[in-house]
Amino acid sequence: MGIHTEEARVLERGTRLLAGAMTVVWMVLVGPSAPSGALSAGARPVEAVRDVVPNRVMTWNICNPCDESNVDRAAQIATFAPQVIGLQEACVRDVERIRDHLENLHGLVYHVEYGMVLQDWGRCGGAPWNPGAFGQAVLSAAPMTDPVDVEYPDGGSEDRGYMAVTTTVGGHSVRVFNTHLAQRRQETVRAEQAGVLAAEVARHDRAIVLGDFNAVPNAPELSRMWALAADTDPQCHPSLIGTCKPTTDWQSKFDYVFLRGIVPLGHRVHPTPTSDHHVLYTDLDTA
């Protein structure tokens, strides 16, 4: 009787070991079970997503055609992690890649809206019969609503326009504009474009206007904008008094963050190796 009992115990123990081993093999083959709604393959865990600076906005002409790496462009943006980014001279496919790199390499997740004004194979590639789109883009960590995309009646030597969205900056809703005015030595065209933009900005008590205006602060064509808003740099205004930091490699101030009904807390101009325009960002008091 004792012998049979001992044999039974040995057999039971062997069965448990075999069952345990089969369970381990099964888990290796199929992976751990996951409840409904768990992360799908390739999804980022929540803890890998970085926080943006909620009251920071940034403008940057990324330079095109400059044949620069979108990985490097994304790294420049991630250094400052703004809530809202206005890009000029942007191709849709480049913005898509920058956005992907920001998420996959830096844990920064953005929504995007486009303000495209050209279908340009030379700048943006694509098939000759289906060239890529070129113009402006806005990336925002918060969702955007009421997007508009407007071409100026006269673009000058190249089509130009502005885009606008409503989004959240510093926890408050605000209208954000992004533009690129006509190239240098087209003062009359820029004046007309600035007038079109200013008429729309004037409709909003609180607005942020980002962009490459291709004009220095005391240029007459910017007078309509100065009448409505101030630049984030308190040293930058139409008078010749004060020291205004340049935003380009040729030591001119062409890039602006115009603020209407919003107070700046501080700003920075940051030269980059990937563009002839510097990054300009500002932190805002949106209360």
Short mmCIF file of C-alpha atoms in Angstrom, two decimals:
data_model
loop_
_atom_site.label_atom_id
_atom_site.label_comp_id
_atom_site.label_asym_id
_atom_site.label_seq_id
_atom_site.Cartn_x
_atom_site.Cartn_y
_atom_site.Cartn_z
CA MET A 1 0.00 0.00 0.00
CA GLY A 2 2.87 2.39 0.88
CA ILE A 3 4.68 1.55 -2.33
CA HIS A 4 1.62 2.36 -4.46
CA THR A 5 1.11 5.64 -2.58
CA GLU A 6 4.71 6.73 -3.20
CA GLU A 7 4.42 5.83 -6.91
CA ALA A 8 1.26 7.93 -7.12
CA ARG A 9 2.99 10.89 -5.54
CA VAL A 10 5.91 10.64 -7.98
CA LEU A 11 3.51 10.38 -10.91
CA GLU A 12 1.51 13.43 -9.68
CA ARG A 13 4.69 15.46 -9.25
CA GLY A 14 5.87 14.56 -12.73
CA THR A 15 2.51 15.56 -14.18
CA ARG A 16 2.67 18.98 -12.48
CA LEU A 17 6.23 19.58 -13.78
CA LEU A 18 5.20 18.63 -17.31
CA ALA A 19 2.16 20.92 -17.13
CA GLY A 20 4.32 23.78 -15.88
CA ALA A 21 6.84 23.25 -18.64
CA MET A 22 4.11 23.21 -21.29
CA THR A 23 2.71 26.49 -19.89
CA VAL A 24 6.12 28.17 -20.20
CA VAL A 25 6.50 26.93 -23.78
CA TRP A 26 3.01 28.22 -24.63
CA MET A 27 3.76 31.69 -23.19
CA VAL A 28 7.01 31.91 -25.16
CA LEU A 29 5.23 30.99 -28.38
CA VAL A 30 2.16 33.23 -28.09
CA GLY A 31 3.25 35.85 -25.56
CA PRO A 32 1.45 36.91 -22.41
CA SER A 33 -2.29 37.33 -22.56
CA ALA A 34 -3.57 40.88 -22.72
CA PRO A 35 -6.92 42.30 -21.66
CA SER A 36 -9.25 43.97 -24.13
CA GLY A 37 -7.97 47.46 -25.08
CA ALA A 38 -4.31 46.65 -24.39
CA LEU A 39 -1.57 48.21 -26.55
CA SER A 40 -1.41 46.84 -30.09
CA ALA A 41 1.86 45.75 -31.64
CA GLY A 42 4.20 48.70 -32.08
CA ALA A 43 2.14 51.07 -29.89
CA ARG A 44 4.01 53.29 -27.48
CA PRO A 45 3.43 52.79 -23.73
CA VAL A 46 1.99 55.86 -22.03
CA GLU A 47 5.09 56.39 -19.90
CA ALA A 48 7.20 56.84 -23.05
CA VAL A 49 5.34 59.98 -24.12
CA ARG A 50 7.02 63.23 -23.07
CA ASP A 51 5.18 66.32 -21.98
CA VAL A 52 5.34 69.44 -24.11
CA VAL A 53 5.75 72.90 -22.59
CA PRO A 54 2.06 73.89 -22.56
CA ASN A 55 2.52 77.65 -22.96
CA ARG A 56 5.35 77.55 -25.53
CA VAL A 57 4.95 78.38 -29.22
CA MET A 58 7.59 78.23 -31.92
CA THR A 59 8.11 79.41 -35.50
CA TRP A 60 10.69 77.99 -37.89
CA ASN A 61 11.34 78.28 -41.61
CA ILE A 62 12.88 74.83 -42.10
CA CYS A 63 14.54 75.79 -45.43
CA ASN A 64 13.56 74.16 -48.68
CA PRO A 65 15.16 72.95 -50.80
CA CYS A 66 18.01 72.34 -48.37
CA ASP A 67 18.27 68.53 -48.49
CA GLU A 68 18.37 68.27 -44.71
CA SER A 69 17.54 65.26 -42.55
CA ASN A 70 14.07 65.20 -41.05
CA VAL A 71 15.55 63.27 -38.14
CA ASP A 72 17.73 66.32 -37.41
CA ARG A 73 14.81 68.70 -37.85
CA ALA A 74 12.74 66.68 -35.40
CA ALA A 75 15.61 66.69 -32.91
CA GLN A 76 15.78 70.49 -33.08
CA ILE A 77 12.06 70.77 -32.33
CA ALA A 78 12.22 68.17 -29.55
CA THR A 79 14.93 70.17 -27.80
CA PHE A 80 12.31 72.81 -26.96
CA ALA A 81 9.13 70.66 -27.00
CA PRO A 82 6.68 73.51 -27.77
CA GLN A 83 2.93 73.16 -27.51
CA VAL A 84 2.46 74.73 -30.97
CA ILE A 85 4.87 74.84 -33.92
CA GLY A 86 4.50 76.89 -37.10
CA LEU A 87 6.65 75.64 -40.00
CA GLN A 88 7.28 77.47 -43.26
CA GLU A 89 8.82 76.20 -46.53
CA ALA A 90 7.41 72.80 -45.61
CA CYS A 91 6.54 69.83 -47.79
CA VAL A 92 3.72 67.58 -46.60
CA ARG A 93 5.85 64.43 -46.75
CA ASP A 94 8.64 66.14 -44.76
CA VAL A 95 6.18 67.27 -42.09
CA GLU A 96 4.76 63.74 -41.90
CA ARG A 97 8.24 62.34 -41.31
CA ILE A 98 9.14 65.04 -38.78
CA ARG A 99 5.92 64.28 -36.92
CA ASP A 100 6.67 60.54 -36.94
CA HIS A 101 10.24 61.12 -35.68
CA LEU A 102 8.96 63.40 -32.91
CA GLU A 103 6.73 60.59 -31.68
CA ASN A 104 8.92 57.55 -32.31
CA LEU A 105 12.29 59.03 -31.32
CA HIS A 106 11.30 61.67 -28.76
CA GLY A 107 7.92 60.66 -27.37
CA LEU A 108 6.24 63.90 -28.48
CA VAL A 109 2.80 63.50 -30.03
CA TYR A 110 1.36 66.24 -32.27
CA HIS A 111 -1.71 66.89 -34.38
CA VAL A 112 -1.07 68.59 -37.74
CA GLU A 113 -2.87 70.95 -40.13
CA TYR A 114 -1.55 72.14 -43.49
CA GLY A 115 -1.65 75.41 -45.40
CA MET A 116 -0.29 74.35 -48.76
CA VAL A 117 0.02 76.86 -51.63
CA LEU A 118 1.97 74.96 -54.30
CA GLN A 119 2.27 71.56 -55.90
CA ASP A 120 6.02 71.60 -56.46
CA TRP A 121 8.00 68.63 -57.76
CA GLY A 122 11.32 70.50 -57.58
CA ARG A 123 10.90 71.28 -53.89
CA CYS A 124 8.87 68.34 -52.63
CA GLY A 125 9.51 65.46 -55.00
CA GLY A 126 6.84 62.96 -55.94
CA ALA A 127 5.84 61.86 -59.39
CA PRO A 128 6.03 64.58 -62.10
CA TRP A 129 2.27 64.23 -62.59
CA ASN A 130 1.64 64.20 -58.81
CA PRO A 131 4.15 66.51 -57.13
CA GLY A 132 4.29 67.05 -53.39
CA ALA A 133 2.50 69.94 -51.70
CA PHE A 134 4.50 72.92 -50.39
CA GLY A 135 3.62 75.72 -47.96
CA GLN A 136 2.98 76.02 -44.22
CA ALA A 137 2.05 73.60 -41.45
CA VAL A 138 1.00 73.89 -37.82
CA LEU A 139 1.71 71.13 -35.32
CA SER A 140 -0.13 71.24 -32.00
CA ALA A 141 -0.09 68.94 -29.00
CA ALA A 142 -3.78 69.76 -28.53
CA PRO A 143 -6.45 69.14 -31.18
CA MET A 144 -7.10 71.94 -33.68
CA THR A 145 -10.43 73.21 -34.95
CA ASP A 146 -11.73 75.62 -37.61
CA PRO A 147 -8.70 75.39 -39.94
CA VAL A 148 -8.47 77.82 -42.85
CA ASP A 149 -5.97 77.91 -45.70
CA VAL A 150 -5.82 81.15 -47.70
CA GLU A 151 -3.69 82.05 -50.71
CA TYR A 152 -2.82 85.72 -51.02
CA PRO A 153 -4.29 87.35 -54.16
CA ASP A 154 -0.76 88.19 -55.28
CA GLY A 155 2.01 85.85 -54.15
CA GLY A 156 4.78 87.72 -55.91
CA SER A 157 7.44 85.54 -57.48
CA GLU A 158 5.97 82.43 -55.82
CA ASP A 159 2.52 81.61 -54.44
CA ARG A 160 2.23 82.51 -50.76
CA GLY A 161 -0.54 82.40 -48.16
CA TYR A 162 -1.53 82.04 -44.54
CA MET A 163 -3.27 79.38 -42.49
CA ALA A 164 -5.10 79.62 -39.18
CA VAL A 165 -6.37 77.19 -36.55
CA THR A 166 -7.95 77.38 -33.13
CA THR A 167 -6.13 75.35 -30.49
CA THR A 168 -5.10 75.37 -26.84
CA VAL A 169 -2.03 77.18 -25.52
CA GLY A 170 -1.38 77.30 -21.79
CA GLY A 171 -4.80 75.80 -21.16
CA HIS A 172 -6.65 78.56 -23.05
CA SER A 173 -8.21 78.59 -26.49
CA VAL A 174 -6.47 80.89 -28.96
CA ARG A 175 -6.44 81.58 -32.70
CA VAL A 176 -3.05 80.74 -34.23
CA PHE A 177 -1.92 82.05 -37.64
CA ASN A 178 1.08 80.91 -39.68
CA THR A 179 2.32 82.73 -42.78
CA HIS A 180 5.18 83.23 -45.21
CA LEU A 181 5.26 86.55 -47.06
CA ALA A 182 6.81 87.23 -50.46
CA GLN A 183 10.56 87.10 -50.95
CA ARG A 184 12.84 90.06 -50.47
CA ARG A 185 12.77 93.06 -52.84
CA GLN A 186 8.97 92.68 -53.23
CA GLU A 187 7.93 95.29 -50.70
CA THR A 188 4.70 96.29 -52.42
CA VAL A 189 3.53 92.68 -52.66
CA ARG A 190 4.37 92.04 -49.01
CA ALA A 191 2.42 95.16 -47.96
CA GLU A 192 -0.69 93.83 -49.72
CA GLN A 193 -0.23 90.39 -48.16
CA ALA A 194 0.26 91.83 -44.67
CA GLY A 195 -2.94 93.84 -45.14
CA VAL A 196 -4.92 90.69 -45.98
CA LEU A 197 -3.50 88.90 -42.95
CA ALA A 198 -3.99 91.85 -40.59
CA ALA A 199 -7.67 92.17 -41.55
CA GLU A 200 -8.26 88.59 -40.41
CA VAL A 201 -6.13 88.88 -37.25
CA ALA A 202 -8.10 92.00 -36.26
CA ARG A 203 -11.23 89.86 -35.91
CA HIS A 204 -9.76 88.14 -32.84
CA ASP A 205 -9.09 89.66 -29.43
CA ARG A 206 -6.50 86.95 -28.67
CA ALA A 207 -4.25 85.75 -31.46
CA ILE A 208 -0.75 84.41 -32.10
CA VAL A 209 0.77 85.10 -35.51
CA LEU A 210 3.79 82.99 -36.44
CA GLY A 211 5.83 83.25 -39.59
CA ASP A 212 8.57 84.37 -41.90
CA PHE A 213 7.63 87.89 -42.97
CA ASN A 214 10.74 88.48 -45.10
CA ALA A 215 10.98 92.02 -43.70
CA VAL A 216 12.89 93.74 -40.91
CA PRO A 217 10.91 95.36 -38.06
CA ASN A 218 10.99 98.92 -39.42
CA ALA A 219 9.91 97.91 -42.94
CA PRO A 220 6.83 99.96 -43.95
CA GLU A 221 4.99 96.87 -45.18
CA LEU A 222 4.67 95.56 -41.60
CA SER A 223 2.88 98.67 -40.31
CA ARG A 224 -0.55 96.98 -40.42
CA MET A 225 0.70 94.15 -38.22
CA TRP A 226 2.41 96.47 -35.72
CA ALA A 227 -0.86 98.38 -35.35
CA LEU A 228 -2.54 95.19 -34.11
CA ALA A 229 0.11 93.23 -32.22
CA ALA A 230 3.56 93.26 -30.63
CA ASP A 231 6.45 90.91 -31.26
CA THR A 232 7.44 88.54 -28.47
CA ASP A 233 10.84 90.30 -28.33
CA PRO A 234 10.23 93.62 -26.53
CA GLN A 235 13.30 95.07 -28.29
CA CYS A 236 11.69 94.46 -31.69
CA HIS A 237 9.36 97.22 -32.87
CA PRO A 238 9.08 99.62 -35.83
CA SER A 239 11.30 102.28 -34.29
CA LEU A 240 15.07 102.02 -34.65
CA ILE A 241 15.53 102.16 -30.87
CA GLY A 242 16.56 98.90 -29.19
CA THR A 243 18.52 95.83 -30.17
CA CYS A 244 16.48 93.24 -32.04
CA LYS A 245 18.01 89.77 -32.30
CA PRO A 246 18.43 88.54 -35.89
CA THR A 247 16.65 85.33 -36.87
CA THR A 248 18.58 84.47 -40.06
CA ASP A 249 22.09 83.53 -41.05
CA TRP A 250 22.42 86.89 -42.84
CA GLN A 251 21.79 88.75 -39.56
CA SER A 252 18.29 90.03 -40.34
CA LYS A 253 15.15 89.79 -38.24
CA PHE A 254 12.62 88.15 -40.60
CA ASP A 255 10.81 85.74 -38.26
CA TYR A 256 8.15 86.86 -35.79
CA VAL A 257 5.80 85.72 -33.06
CA PHE A 258 3.23 88.53 -33.08
CA LEU A 259 0.96 88.54 -30.02
CA ARG A 260 -2.48 90.13 -29.76
CA GLY A 261 -4.09 90.15 -26.31
CA ILE A 262 -1.38 87.84 -24.91
CA VAL A 263 1.69 88.69 -22.82
CA PRO A 264 5.11 87.07 -23.44
CA LEU A 265 7.06 85.65 -20.52
CA GLY A 266 10.34 85.16 -22.37
CA HIS A 267 11.72 84.13 -25.73
CA ARG A 268 14.79 82.62 -27.37
CA VAL A 269 16.39 82.73 -30.80
CA HIS A 270 18.31 79.53 -31.51
CA PRO A 271 20.52 79.11 -34.61
CA THR A 272 20.34 75.64 -36.16
CA PRO A 273 22.63 73.75 -38.53
CA THR A 274 19.68 72.55 -40.63
CA SER A 275 18.26 75.89 -41.84
CA ASP A 276 19.29 79.43 -42.77
CA HIS A 277 16.53 80.62 -40.42
CA HIS A 278 16.84 80.28 -36.64
CA VAL A 279 14.30 78.71 -34.34
CA LEU A 280 12.29 81.39 -32.52
CA TYR A 281 10.19 80.31 -29.57
CA THR A 282 8.41 82.07 -26.75
CA ASP A 283 6.69 81.19 -23.48
CA LEU A 284 3.40 83.00 -22.96
CA ASP A 285 1.24 84.21 -20.11
CA THR A 286 -2.13 83.12 -21.46
CA ALA A 287 -4.18 83.72 -18.29
#
